[in-house]
Amino acid sequence: MYMHLEQCPRHLLVCEKSNFTNEKSRHGIHVQSHYFNYQVNMLIPECAVLPSELNALVNSFEKYYLVKNVPVYELVEQQFIDRFVKKGSVYALSYNTQIDQDNTVALLPTGTLILSVDKDTYEELGLEGKSSQYSHKAVMRYVITVDLKSLVPGTAKNKRVMWALKEKLLVKCDFLIMWNSPGDEDFSLSTHFEKYQCKEHAPAVSTKVLRDLPYPVIQSCDLRGNPEKSCDASEFMEWLGAVTSEIECNNEASNFLSTFCCPEPSSVMEKAYLCTVTGFLLPENICKLLEQLCHYFDEPKFAQWTSLTVHGFADSPVSWGSAEHGFHKGGENFYNFVVFKNRDYWLQMAVGSHDGCPP
Amino acid sequence: MALAYIATKEHSPQESKQAKAFIDSFLKRSLHNLQEEEIQRHTDYKAVVLEHKYNGKKTQKKKKSKGLSAKQKREMKLFHLKPEQQRSVFLPLNELWKQYIRDLCNGLSPESNPQMIQSKLLKADFHGAIVTVTKSKCPSYVGTTGIILQETKHVFRIVTQHDRLKVIPKRNSVFTVEIDGFITHVYGSKFQLKSSERSAKKFKLKGTIDL
Amino acid sequence: MATNVKDKDAYLRLNFLYQAAHCVLATNPENVELARFYCHTEKNISKRLVLRQDPSVKRTICKKCCSLLVPGVTATVRQRKCRQRQRKTVVRCLSCGKTKQFLNNPSYVLWGDRPESQPQYPQSQSKQVATQKPPVNSKTAR
């Protein structure tokens, strides 16, 4: 009876190996196009204190706003587009809306507004959209895309969008919003959304030093692993997940919660530094973090590698670029960089079912 | 020829060669005073019916039809509306319709029973009503407003504010009709009947309806 | 009076349709098709629910194409001789050409108004029958 529940849903893991110095390396694009990042985990082996540059960077992550009960038409308002969308890039994501049952809204930095709405809302709204990729025979979900940058005031299309979102059906939700401005700031988001409850939040940073941690041996040139010498990428990833979520890997007889143990061949590191940043994080910040992490190896270190894991929002309507993201028993979309001493890196991108293949 | 008639009956009529021979000899015997060519001349190009002739009555009277067939109606375009219509022309019709609905529901007042009004409206006529499409599977129909000019089995023909005649399928849409503050939603998919047939139909109560 | 009429809603609807046809035709004489559609619907409803139409209504609707016959707009009305000292009114539908003929007989009484058409009931019931005459009567005397 529970067969279909026990079955593991489809998931995808894309692994790449490259070098940061390689000109064709696409790591920057991958980071940039993963717009909505929820959490960053950084694991640095053989290290007890975060280097000052990294520490400064982590603490300089920009603040974001949580605005409550904003009608969606505010994002289509000409004033908003002129002030923010056309100058710099705006990241906005509806907060506490579940992608599989609520209406979810996202504004990408490219100026594309994406509304993922259920069937009833779609029928009432009267805006053209596409049916969701992850629907069965009866379509229960639609995705409406509006390009804000090409919206000209006064045209029929603009009027229609405004009418639908303002008069026909007032869609309201809480927004996480952030604006990456090019410099001169005439307006700020907090003054623009004065009418609504607008609160500033800073990303939360938590650090931890792990002692005597068994770890799998990996070699940068061997993505697939070698039965005797090194572990493969997916095994490493699994171990990394266990470490960040603090699951014990010793598999003792009394341990009935987890039977996970460190993949072989393994070794023990004396200490490791785990830093977690949670919030609404800009891809630009993650880019900088990655760069800084490369520079970590400028001076000789004990560690063979460091790792950086970035989790996306489980309920975001997009994962990479404008590829649709869905939710089916889990909405994971995350990627992991393993940076090696010689500037080689492994990039692992993983998604759950109901999600497009990562680029 | 009565003899020939009887005689041929004994033979089967299919054997035409035999029959021909018989006729020839019979004629020769009975008409000796005539020459053979003479006989030939008399019988040539004359139909001699040897088979039994059905003598049933022809009772098929030509039915005189007064009305027109569906095909004729279509060809004559009896109910074909022109695409350019003026909305202002139909405002009196809308007034008339409002009056009719008030009459039907014995005057609309806030305390009247909505269920009663519903059942009356189900059987009522909608020509002349102002409707709005509130929900539709096709988003471009949503929000269209106009006066219903014609209601057929599958579509409403309405005239919009911009003096355009629009054809809106009933299927997969929900319409809203407003009279004196009463707002009625009409589920088009359940309404797919000729407007004349609706007055005789019994609608069943259903718990939930999708489009 | 109207409370005890059986198919009141249907009669109201017929009445509305007939008036709507007149209304549409009066505002714009081009709308022959629309008026025809309303009359057609009206005819179908009365056919379906077996409701008699009053002769005054029936005489203004073309039997063939269901047009509303308005003299001068959708129909021509002519007086013709038929027998000696007898004249008839001929109404010709302009769209299909069907004619209706009425003898000019001022003493003619409709069958429904004749005493012998009423079934012989006791006094009390025949009164009720009389009230059941369609309300279409009253409104169509335009």
XYZ file of C-alpha atoms in Angstrom:
712
model
C 0.000 0.000 0.000
C 2.773 2.399 0.847
C 4.916 1.247 -2.004
C 4.627 4.474 -3.890
C 5.461 6.426 -0.744
C 8.569 4.484 -0.073
C 9.814 4.872 -3.577
C 12.480 7.458 -3.851
C 11.373 10.325 -6.040
C 13.439 11.253 -9.030
C 16.421 13.422 -8.368
C 19.176 14.758 -10.504
C 22.789 15.367 -9.710
C 25.018 17.028 -12.244
C 28.755 16.942 -11.567
C 31.388 18.965 -13.344
C 35.108 19.197 -12.941
C 37.099 22.179 -14.041
C 39.670 24.698 -12.971
C 39.058 28.267 -11.877
C 41.863 29.488 -14.044
C 40.315 27.871 -17.075
C 38.846 30.575 -19.290
C 35.917 28.441 -20.356
C 34.970 27.666 -16.796
C 31.315 28.379 -16.280
C 31.240 28.536 -12.512
C 30.410 32.249 -12.502
C 27.395 31.782 -14.762
C 26.046 28.965 -12.661
C 26.301 31.004 -9.499
C 24.853 34.113 -11.106
C 21.871 32.357 -12.569
C 20.878 30.704 -9.331
C 18.935 33.734 -8.179
C 17.363 32.857 -4.883
C 19.766 31.526 -2.309
C 18.668 30.634 1.116
C 21.689 29.180 2.845
C 25.432 28.930 2.381
C 27.489 26.270 4.109
C 31.217 26.598 4.092
C 33.418 23.765 5.332
C 37.128 24.375 5.749
C 39.150 21.446 7.009
C 42.102 21.823 9.342
C 41.103 25.270 10.369
C 39.801 26.600 13.686
C 39.523 30.317 12.996
C 37.999 31.815 9.901
C 40.524 33.881 7.951
C 39.875 37.567 8.414
C 39.080 38.265 4.747
C 36.450 35.563 4.673
C 35.063 36.662 7.997
C 34.729 40.242 6.822
C 33.037 39.116 3.657
C 30.556 36.893 5.436
C 29.598 39.690 7.770
C 29.284 42.208 4.974
C 26.462 40.344 3.243
C 23.827 42.826 2.315
C 20.679 43.244 4.283
C 17.314 42.318 2.870
C 13.794 43.454 3.506
C 10.725 41.529 4.458
C 7.664 43.483 3.369
C 4.311 42.230 4.550
C 1.079 42.065 2.603
C 2.187 43.704 -0.595
C -0.202 43.572 -3.534
C 1.617 42.234 -6.564
C 0.655 45.200 -8.733
C 3.104 47.304 -6.718
C 5.868 45.473 -8.543
C 4.326 46.342 -11.905
C 3.813 49.988 -10.997
C 5.700 52.256 -13.380
C 7.367 54.119 -10.549
C 8.809 50.923 -9.143
C 10.081 49.816 -12.525
C 11.733 53.168 -13.243
C 13.277 53.531 -9.821
C 14.490 50.032 -9.181
C 14.065 47.457 -11.913
C 15.671 49.476 -14.677
C 18.504 50.669 -12.437
C 20.275 47.665 -11.059
C 18.716 44.369 -10.287
C 15.845 43.593 -7.998
C 15.407 40.235 -6.345
C 12.010 39.572 -4.890
C 10.448 36.347 -3.757
C 7.159 35.740 -2.043
C 7.678 34.549 1.483
C 5.879 31.685 3.202
C 4.077 30.661 0.052
C 4.236 27.034 -0.849
C 4.997 26.333 -4.464
C 2.712 23.314 -4.610
C -0.406 24.943 -3.217
C -0.149 28.729 -2.976
C 0.399 31.464 -5.482
C 4.082 32.181 -5.643
C 5.625 35.288 -7.120
C 9.221 35.961 -8.005
C 10.912 38.939 -9.595
C 14.156 38.020 -11.266
C 17.003 40.526 -11.621
C 16.491 40.348 -15.382
C 13.204 42.185 -14.888
C 11.009 39.161 -15.402
C 8.078 38.760 -13.093
C 7.048 35.157 -12.624
C 3.734 34.215 -11.107
C 3.155 30.581 -10.397
C -0.564 30.361 -9.684
C -3.094 27.620 -9.110
C -5.841 26.859 -11.573
C -8.592 28.897 -9.947
C -6.500 32.011 -9.675
C -5.344 31.634 -13.239
C -8.870 31.374 -14.545
C -9.941 34.407 -12.607
C -6.912 36.530 -13.301
C -7.208 36.605 -17.059
C -3.518 36.833 -17.825
C -2.012 34.547 -20.353
C 0.408 31.938 -19.093
C 1.732 28.492 -19.678
C 0.638 25.376 -17.928
C 3.133 24.069 -15.457
C 5.437 21.339 -16.680
C 4.742 19.239 -13.645
C 1.038 18.739 -13.978
C -0.885 15.639 -14.822
C -3.766 15.260 -17.214
C -5.760 17.984 -15.534
C -3.636 21.088 -15.353
C -3.716 22.464 -11.824
C -0.963 25.030 -12.034
C 0.025 27.771 -14.446
C 3.056 29.974 -14.796
C 2.558 33.542 -15.935
C 5.584 35.487 -17.094
C 5.642 39.255 -17.472
C 8.685 41.081 -18.740
C 8.706 44.295 -16.758
C 11.465 45.972 -18.711
C 9.582 45.758 -21.979
C 6.360 47.002 -20.426
C 5.539 50.389 -21.920
C 3.112 52.522 -19.948
C -0.183 53.189 -21.676
C -0.141 50.142 -23.905
C -2.943 47.619 -23.857
C -0.711 44.982 -22.368
C 0.369 47.175 -19.478
C -3.204 48.209 -18.785
C -4.344 44.637 -18.872
C -1.691 43.475 -16.411
C -2.477 46.318 -14.052
C -6.198 45.740 -14.327
C -5.851 42.021 -13.700
C -3.618 42.388 -10.670
C -5.315 45.441 -9.218
C -9.016 45.263 -9.960
C -9.760 41.754 -11.050
C -8.005 39.868 -8.337
C -5.855 41.469 -5.694
C -3.021 39.012 -5.144
C -1.203 39.828 -1.951
C 1.717 38.177 -0.282
C 4.731 38.851 1.860
C 7.892 39.564 -0.028
C 11.541 39.089 0.583
C 13.059 41.848 -1.430
C 16.510 43.058 -2.216
C 17.977 45.591 -4.559
C 21.477 45.468 -5.895
C 21.988 49.051 -6.969
C 24.767 50.273 -9.239
C 25.783 52.951 -6.753
C 23.852 56.182 -6.639
C 20.798 55.556 -4.544
C 18.129 58.184 -4.906
C 15.526 55.947 -3.394
C 15.629 53.034 -1.087
C 13.308 50.097 -0.902
C 12.323 50.884 2.641
C 11.025 54.329 1.705
C 9.281 52.976 -1.357
C 7.396 50.404 0.664
C 6.698 52.731 3.554
C 2.987 52.072 3.358
C 3.493 48.433 4.143
C 5.125 46.768 7.069
C 8.727 46.762 5.999
C 11.454 45.283 8.118
C 15.155 45.024 7.531
C 16.871 41.745 8.202
C 20.501 40.799 8.166
C 21.648 37.330 7.168
C 22.277 35.121 10.189
C 25.785 33.729 10.532
C 26.548 30.731 12.678
C 29.910 29.056 13.023
C 31.086 25.845 14.493
C 34.334 23.992 14.874
C 34.138 20.253 14.454
C 36.746 18.051 16.073
C 38.108 14.655 15.035
C 35.947 14.326 12.000
C 36.290 11.273 9.780
C 36.255 12.329 6.148
C 36.377 10.528 2.823
C 39.490 10.855 0.780
C 38.926 12.544 -2.561
C 41.199 13.359 -5.408
C 40.588 16.288 -7.674
C 41.366 14.391 -10.845
C 39.058 11.526 -9.970
C 35.432 12.573 -10.107
C 34.247 8.978 -10.411
C 36.409 7.776 -7.546
C 38.666 4.778 -7.317
C 37.650 1.785 -5.183
C 40.933 1.707 -3.314
C 42.218 5.247 -3.395
C 39.365 7.743 -3.314
C 35.624 8.242 -3.043
C 33.390 9.477 -5.830
C 31.555 12.779 -5.934
C 28.142 11.570 -4.861
C 29.532 9.720 -1.875
C 31.358 12.844 -0.843
C 28.238 14.871 -1.235
C 26.301 12.520 0.974
C 28.940 12.776 3.634
C 28.923 16.559 3.375
C 25.167 16.575 3.908
C 25.559 14.445 6.991
C 28.215 16.772 8.385
C 26.281 19.965 7.821
C 23.115 18.537 9.320
C 25.139 17.096 12.213
C 24.409 13.429 11.782
C 26.818 11.144 13.528
C 28.689 8.922 11.195
C 29.924 6.259 13.585
C 27.057 3.773 13.124
C 27.174 2.279 16.579
C 24.918 -0.508 17.724
C 22.864 1.808 19.898
C 22.465 4.321 17.130
C 19.098 3.653 15.551
C 18.507 7.101 14.123
C 21.108 6.857 11.459
C 23.061 4.020 9.968
C 25.188 6.301 7.901
C 28.913 5.917 8.151
C 31.730 7.684 6.485
C 32.454 6.263 3.029
C 35.699 4.370 2.553
C 38.582 5.060 2.162
C 38.502 7.591 4.915
C 40.801 9.469 7.145
C 40.331 11.683 10.201
C 40.818 15.386 10.302
C 41.666 17.011 13.577
C 39.353 19.953 13.242
C 37.143 21.594 10.684
C 35.453 24.947 10.488
C 31.800 25.026 9.479
C 30.241 28.381 8.732
C 26.566 28.760 7.859
C 24.902 31.908 6.548
C 21.124 31.937 6.328
C 18.979 34.596 4.739
C 18.135 36.033 1.368
C 21.501 36.058 -0.299
C 22.596 37.717 -3.480
C 24.410 35.607 -6.086
C 26.982 38.419 -6.305
C 27.937 37.824 -2.689
C 28.372 34.143 -3.299
C 30.602 34.889 -6.250
C 32.813 36.985 -4.032
C 32.838 34.294 -1.397
C 33.942 31.730 -3.929
C 36.722 33.977 -5.138
C 37.894 34.544 -1.617
C 37.843 30.833 -0.983
C 40.238 30.339 -3.888
C 42.579 32.849 -2.371
C 42.516 30.799 0.782
C 45.047 28.521 -0.833
C 47.390 31.371 -1.682
C 49.277 30.588 1.469
C 50.258 27.001 2.142
C 47.624 25.163 4.162
C 47.122 21.692 5.565
C 43.757 21.276 3.967
C 43.486 19.540 0.606
C 40.172 21.121 -0.248
C 37.385 23.381 0.996
C 33.757 23.183 0.168
C 30.938 25.658 -0.360
C 27.312 24.554 -0.520
C 24.537 26.915 -1.576
C 20.906 26.009 -1.031
C 18.108 27.612 -2.999
C 14.658 28.349 -1.695
C 12.571 25.209 -1.788
C 9.462 27.183 -2.728
C 10.938 29.414 -5.360
C 9.229 29.157 -8.757
C 12.579 29.045 -10.543
C 15.813 27.253 -9.829
C 18.475 28.122 -12.387
C 17.737 30.945 -14.784
C 14.054 30.864 -15.564
C 13.762 27.078 -15.504
C 10.655 26.072 -13.664
C 11.002 24.652 -10.208
C 8.438 22.423 -8.587
C 7.839 20.604 -5.380
C 7.294 16.909 -5.015
C 8.253 15.378 -1.676
C 11.011 17.966 -1.461
C 11.999 21.117 -3.247
C 15.757 20.891 -3.060
C 17.792 22.879 -5.458
C 21.354 23.436 -4.411
C 24.900 23.324 -5.646
C 28.189 22.533 -4.081
C 31.685 23.632 -4.929
C 34.653 21.607 -3.787
C 37.703 23.795 -4.233
C 41.031 21.983 -4.373
C 44.462 23.259 -3.629
C 45.441 23.419 -7.260
C 42.391 25.570 -8.122
C 40.569 22.624 -9.551
C 36.970 22.483 -8.560
C 34.102 20.082 -8.566
C 30.707 21.566 -9.099
C 27.750 19.433 -8.110
C 24.285 20.682 -8.852
C 21.363 18.770 -7.441
C 17.630 19.093 -7.761
C 14.691 17.065 -6.552
C 11.907 15.824 -8.751
C 9.680 18.403 -10.426
C 12.552 20.527 -11.444
C 14.275 21.201 -14.693
C 17.715 19.785 -15.254
C 20.419 22.146 -14.001
C 22.354 23.846 -16.789
C -53.648 -11.514 -75.677
C -55.190 -13.147 -72.658
C -54.140 -16.536 -73.932
C -50.574 -15.499 -74.283
C -50.694 -14.160 -70.846
C -51.806 -17.456 -69.362
C -49.457 -19.438 -71.515
C -46.428 -17.463 -70.551
C -47.297 -17.827 -66.963
C -46.635 -21.536 -67.264
C -43.188 -20.893 -68.554
C -40.923 -19.074 -66.345
C -40.606 -15.518 -67.589
C -36.858 -15.532 -67.345
C -36.419 -17.794 -70.334
C -36.859 -15.003 -72.808
C -35.650 -16.970 -75.823
C -38.260 -19.620 -75.293
C -40.845 -16.948 -74.770
C -39.874 -15.257 -78.002
C -40.174 -18.429 -79.955
C -43.509 -19.110 -78.420
C -44.833 -15.672 -79.244
C -43.654 -15.936 -82.831
C -45.371 -19.224 -83.417
C -48.448 -18.123 -81.620
C -48.807 -15.023 -83.745
C -48.259 -16.978 -86.902
C -50.969 -19.409 -85.942
C -53.554 -16.888 -84.876
C -53.009 -14.358 -87.632
C -52.622 -16.489 -90.739
C -54.003 -13.848 -93.032
C -51.019 -11.553 -92.408
C -47.540 -11.851 -93.806
C -44.634 -12.372 -91.555
C -43.169 -8.935 -92.229
C -46.528 -7.431 -91.508
C -46.563 -9.023 -88.110
C -43.046 -7.914 -87.547
C -44.011 -4.354 -88.366
C -46.895 -4.488 -85.930
C -44.960 -5.867 -83.062
C -41.749 -3.925 -83.514
C -41.044 -1.206 -81.005
C -43.963 -2.214 -78.906
C -43.571 -3.177 -75.347
C -45.215 -6.435 -74.647
C -45.473 -6.917 -70.993
C -45.271 -10.529 -70.150
C -44.419 -10.282 -66.502
C -46.826 -9.760 -63.740
C -47.406 -6.130 -63.114
C -47.743 -4.955 -59.546
C -50.906 -2.998 -59.316
C -50.511 -1.441 -55.899
C -52.058 1.906 -55.137
C -49.846 4.950 -55.176
C -50.780 6.579 -51.921
C -47.738 8.796 -51.489
C -49.086 12.257 -51.234
C -46.733 15.098 -51.614
C -46.295 16.433 -48.103
C -46.756 20.111 -48.034
C -44.310 21.555 -45.559
C -44.958 24.989 -44.258
C -41.806 25.570 -42.291
C -38.211 25.642 -43.389
C -35.688 22.903 -42.938
C -32.585 23.543 -40.911
C -30.531 23.648 -44.067
C -32.768 26.229 -45.645
C -32.617 28.308 -42.502
C -28.873 28.222 -42.587
C -28.760 29.170 -46.226
C -31.128 32.048 -45.753
C -29.083 33.231 -42.765
C -32.210 33.827 -40.771
C -30.448 34.377 -37.468
C -27.160 35.671 -38.724
C -26.192 38.861 -36.917
C -24.036 41.481 -38.526
C -20.658 41.974 -36.852
C -21.039 45.702 -36.436
C -23.635 46.530 -33.848
C -24.074 49.611 -31.756
C -24.288 49.182 -28.070
C -26.456 52.251 -27.562
C -29.171 50.665 -29.653
C -29.552 47.880 -27.145
C -29.765 49.927 -23.981
C -33.605 49.982 -24.136
C -33.460 46.203 -24.442
C -31.418 46.072 -21.265
C -33.974 48.261 -19.503
C -36.729 45.976 -20.679
C -34.816 42.963 -19.412
C -34.295 44.496 -15.976
C -37.997 45.223 -15.767
C -38.719 41.650 -16.745
C -36.460 40.209 -14.058
C -37.975 42.448 -11.415
C -41.386 41.271 -12.492
C -40.273 37.673 -12.441
C -38.898 37.816 -8.923
C -41.760 39.939 -7.605
C -39.488 42.896 -7.106
C -35.934 42.401 -5.972
C -35.371 43.341 -2.397
C -32.456 42.522 -0.118
C -34.552 40.211 2.004
C -35.881 38.062 -0.804
C -34.797 34.463 -0.781
C -31.716 33.957 -2.960
C -32.610 30.352 -3.603
C -35.960 31.340 -5.050
C -34.369 33.928 -7.287
C -31.828 31.381 -8.417
C -34.448 28.905 -9.483
C -36.337 31.638 -11.294
C -33.265 32.894 -13.070
C -32.447 29.399 -14.248
C -35.595 29.413 -16.308
C -35.427 33.058 -17.219
C -34.347 34.599 -20.438
C -30.963 36.263 -20.651
C -31.344 38.238 -23.856
C -30.584 41.818 -22.978
C -28.680 41.134 -19.790
C -25.310 42.700 -19.105
C -22.831 39.922 -18.401
C -19.175 39.814 -17.485
C -16.881 36.869 -17.914
C -15.315 36.373 -14.496
C -13.546 33.093 -14.943
C -12.451 31.270 -17.993
C -9.996 28.653 -19.065
C -8.975 31.020 -21.796
C -7.595 34.122 -20.098
C -8.342 36.525 -22.912
C -12.088 36.141 -22.409
C -11.836 37.175 -18.790
C -13.220 40.616 -18.127
C -15.294 40.990 -21.297
C -18.519 42.813 -20.597
C -21.527 43.343 -22.793
C -25.207 42.945 -23.497
C -26.303 39.503 -24.603
C -27.926 39.696 -28.004
C -28.220 36.057 -28.842
C -27.958 32.907 -26.836
C -27.463 29.663 -28.694
C -26.614 26.229 -27.507
C -22.901 26.814 -27.266
C -22.220 30.518 -27.409
C -23.351 33.894 -26.199
C -23.190 36.702 -28.719
C -22.621 39.898 -26.827
C -22.077 43.491 -27.860
C -19.289 45.199 -25.940
C -18.651 48.811 -25.007
C -16.553 49.224 -28.105
C -19.558 48.412 -30.301
C -18.177 45.058 -31.287
C -20.079 41.832 -31.524
C -18.200 39.165 -29.641
C -18.877 35.486 -29.642
C -18.106 33.833 -26.335
C -18.370 30.087 -25.855
C -20.319 29.028 -22.803
C -18.039 26.157 -22.138
C -15.221 26.582 -19.611
C -16.353 30.008 -18.511
C -18.197 31.516 -15.585
C -20.400 34.510 -16.260
C -21.613 37.084 -13.794
C -24.944 38.830 -14.103
C -25.786 41.737 -11.861
C -29.273 43.040 -11.221
C -29.989 45.572 -8.483
C -27.074 44.440 -6.398
C -27.783 40.762 -6.825
C -24.796 39.057 -8.332
C -25.378 35.743 -10.020
C -22.692 33.460 -11.305
C -23.643 31.386 -14.300
C -21.549 28.300 -14.953
C -21.427 28.176 -18.697
C -20.523 24.511 -18.961
C -23.767 23.543 -17.242
C -25.719 25.971 -19.349
C -25.063 24.421 -22.714
C -28.632 24.260 -23.891
C -30.700 26.100 -26.401
C -32.276 28.962 -24.584
C -35.715 27.690 -25.505
C -35.007 24.249 -24.122
C -33.891 25.576 -20.805
C -37.364 26.544 -19.695
C -38.454 22.924 -19.792
C -35.334 21.375 -18.304
C -34.931 20.369 -14.715
C -31.595 21.321 -13.231
C -30.104 19.063 -10.651
C -28.473 20.293 -7.522
C -24.832 19.449 -7.302
C -22.416 19.966 -4.499
C -19.425 21.415 -6.242
C -18.915 22.462 -9.787
C -15.752 23.001 -11.644
C -15.702 25.020 -14.813
C -55.068 37.055 -10.340
C -51.567 36.246 -11.472
C -50.814 34.094 -8.460
C -52.747 31.055 -9.561
C -51.554 30.919 -13.156
C -49.616 27.726 -13.565
C -46.730 28.565 -15.866
C -46.365 32.155 -14.875
C -42.613 32.261 -15.392
C -42.911 30.855 -18.850
C -45.658 33.283 -19.775
C -43.544 36.132 -18.480
C -40.696 34.914 -20.604
C -42.841 34.699 -23.712
C -44.099 38.157 -23.006
C -40.567 39.464 -22.573
C -39.357 37.866 -25.769
C -42.218 39.295 -27.766
C -41.613 42.742 -26.342
C -37.878 42.402 -26.875
C -38.449 41.608 -30.519
C -40.589 44.734 -30.851
C -38.060 46.795 -28.927
C -35.130 45.686 -31.040
C -36.978 46.296 -34.251
C -38.210 49.701 -33.116
C -34.747 50.999 -32.210
C -33.120 49.781 -35.369
C -35.186 48.422 -38.283
C -32.067 46.690 -39.593
C -32.195 44.158 -36.794
C -34.630 41.842 -38.498
C -32.493 38.830 -37.688
C -32.437 39.503 -33.992
C -36.183 40.043 -33.780
C -36.632 36.878 -35.768
C -34.422 34.997 -33.355
C -36.462 36.166 -30.394
C -39.713 35.170 -32.074
C -38.225 31.831 -32.975
C -37.224 31.229 -29.370
C -40.657 32.282 -28.223
C -42.298 29.897 -30.635
C -40.072 27.051 -29.517
C -40.787 27.630 -25.868
C -44.507 27.650 -26.376
C -44.171 24.522 -28.453
C -42.174 22.786 -25.781
C -44.310 23.696 -22.820
C -47.551 23.399 -24.818
C -48.671 26.920 -24.171
C -51.173 28.540 -26.527
C -50.233 31.824 -28.023
C -52.916 34.404 -28.352
C -54.129 34.857 -31.946
C -53.135 38.502 -31.888
C -49.545 37.411 -31.273
C -49.668 34.579 -33.708
C -50.912 36.832 -36.458
C -47.877 39.083 -36.193
C -45.338 36.289 -36.561
C -44.558 34.740 -39.907
C -45.354 31.066 -39.951
C -42.509 30.190 -42.238
C -39.518 32.172 -41.108
C -40.686 33.438 -37.702
C -40.130 37.083 -38.581
C -42.008 39.643 -36.609
C -44.469 41.144 -39.052
C -44.601 44.905 -38.720
C -46.482 46.541 -41.572
C -44.152 48.650 -43.649
C -40.980 47.351 -42.045
C -40.960 43.610 -42.446
C -44.317 43.064 -44.130
C -46.668 44.564 -46.675
C -50.404 44.712 -46.027
C -52.782 44.882 -48.952
C -56.543 44.722 -49.388
C -57.649 42.291 -52.104
C -60.925 41.316 -53.587
C -61.875 37.702 -53.191
C -65.579 37.143 -53.768
C -68.221 39.687 -54.590
C -68.496 42.236 -51.823
C -65.886 40.379 -49.845
C -62.427 41.768 -49.215
C -59.491 40.183 -47.576
C -56.362 41.514 -45.944
C -53.179 39.977 -47.288
C -50.037 40.239 -45.188
C -46.848 39.305 -47.003
C -43.606 38.669 -45.177
C -40.829 40.608 -46.885
C -38.056 38.185 -46.093
C -39.566 34.875 -47.151
C -42.625 35.867 -49.142
C -45.123 33.849 -47.166
C -48.610 35.362 -47.127
C -51.324 35.380 -44.511
C -54.890 36.112 -45.481
C -57.687 37.355 -43.308
C -61.259 37.840 -44.459
C -62.607 41.227 -43.627
C -65.473 40.121 -41.517
C -66.345 42.479 -38.694
C -68.721 40.026 -37.092
C -66.098 37.284 -36.846
C -65.569 35.959 -33.388
C -62.467 33.995 -32.479
C -63.037 30.354 -31.619
C -61.661 30.879 -28.175
C -64.152 33.630 -27.526
C -67.141 31.635 -28.703
C -69.313 30.134 -26.044
C -69.249 26.651 -27.554
C -65.454 26.421 -27.354
C -65.574 26.397 -23.568
C -66.081 22.897 -22.270
C -69.324 22.439 -20.487
C -68.318 22.509 -16.873
C -70.285 23.474 -13.854
C -70.438 27.207 -13.343
C -67.652 27.491 -10.804
C -65.017 25.764 -12.929
C -65.700 27.542 -16.142
C -64.820 30.762 -14.407
C -61.424 29.449 -13.546
C -60.787 28.422 -17.098
C -61.529 31.920 -18.192
C -58.887 33.336 -15.904
C -56.293 30.984 -17.273
C -56.068 32.851 -20.464
C -52.466 33.793 -21.039
C -51.379 37.115 -19.644
C -49.743 37.645 -23.015
C -53.129 39.031 -24.028
C -52.991 42.095 -21.951
C -49.519 43.223 -22.890
C -49.514 42.527 -26.563
C -52.213 44.979 -27.421
C -49.652 47.429 -28.656
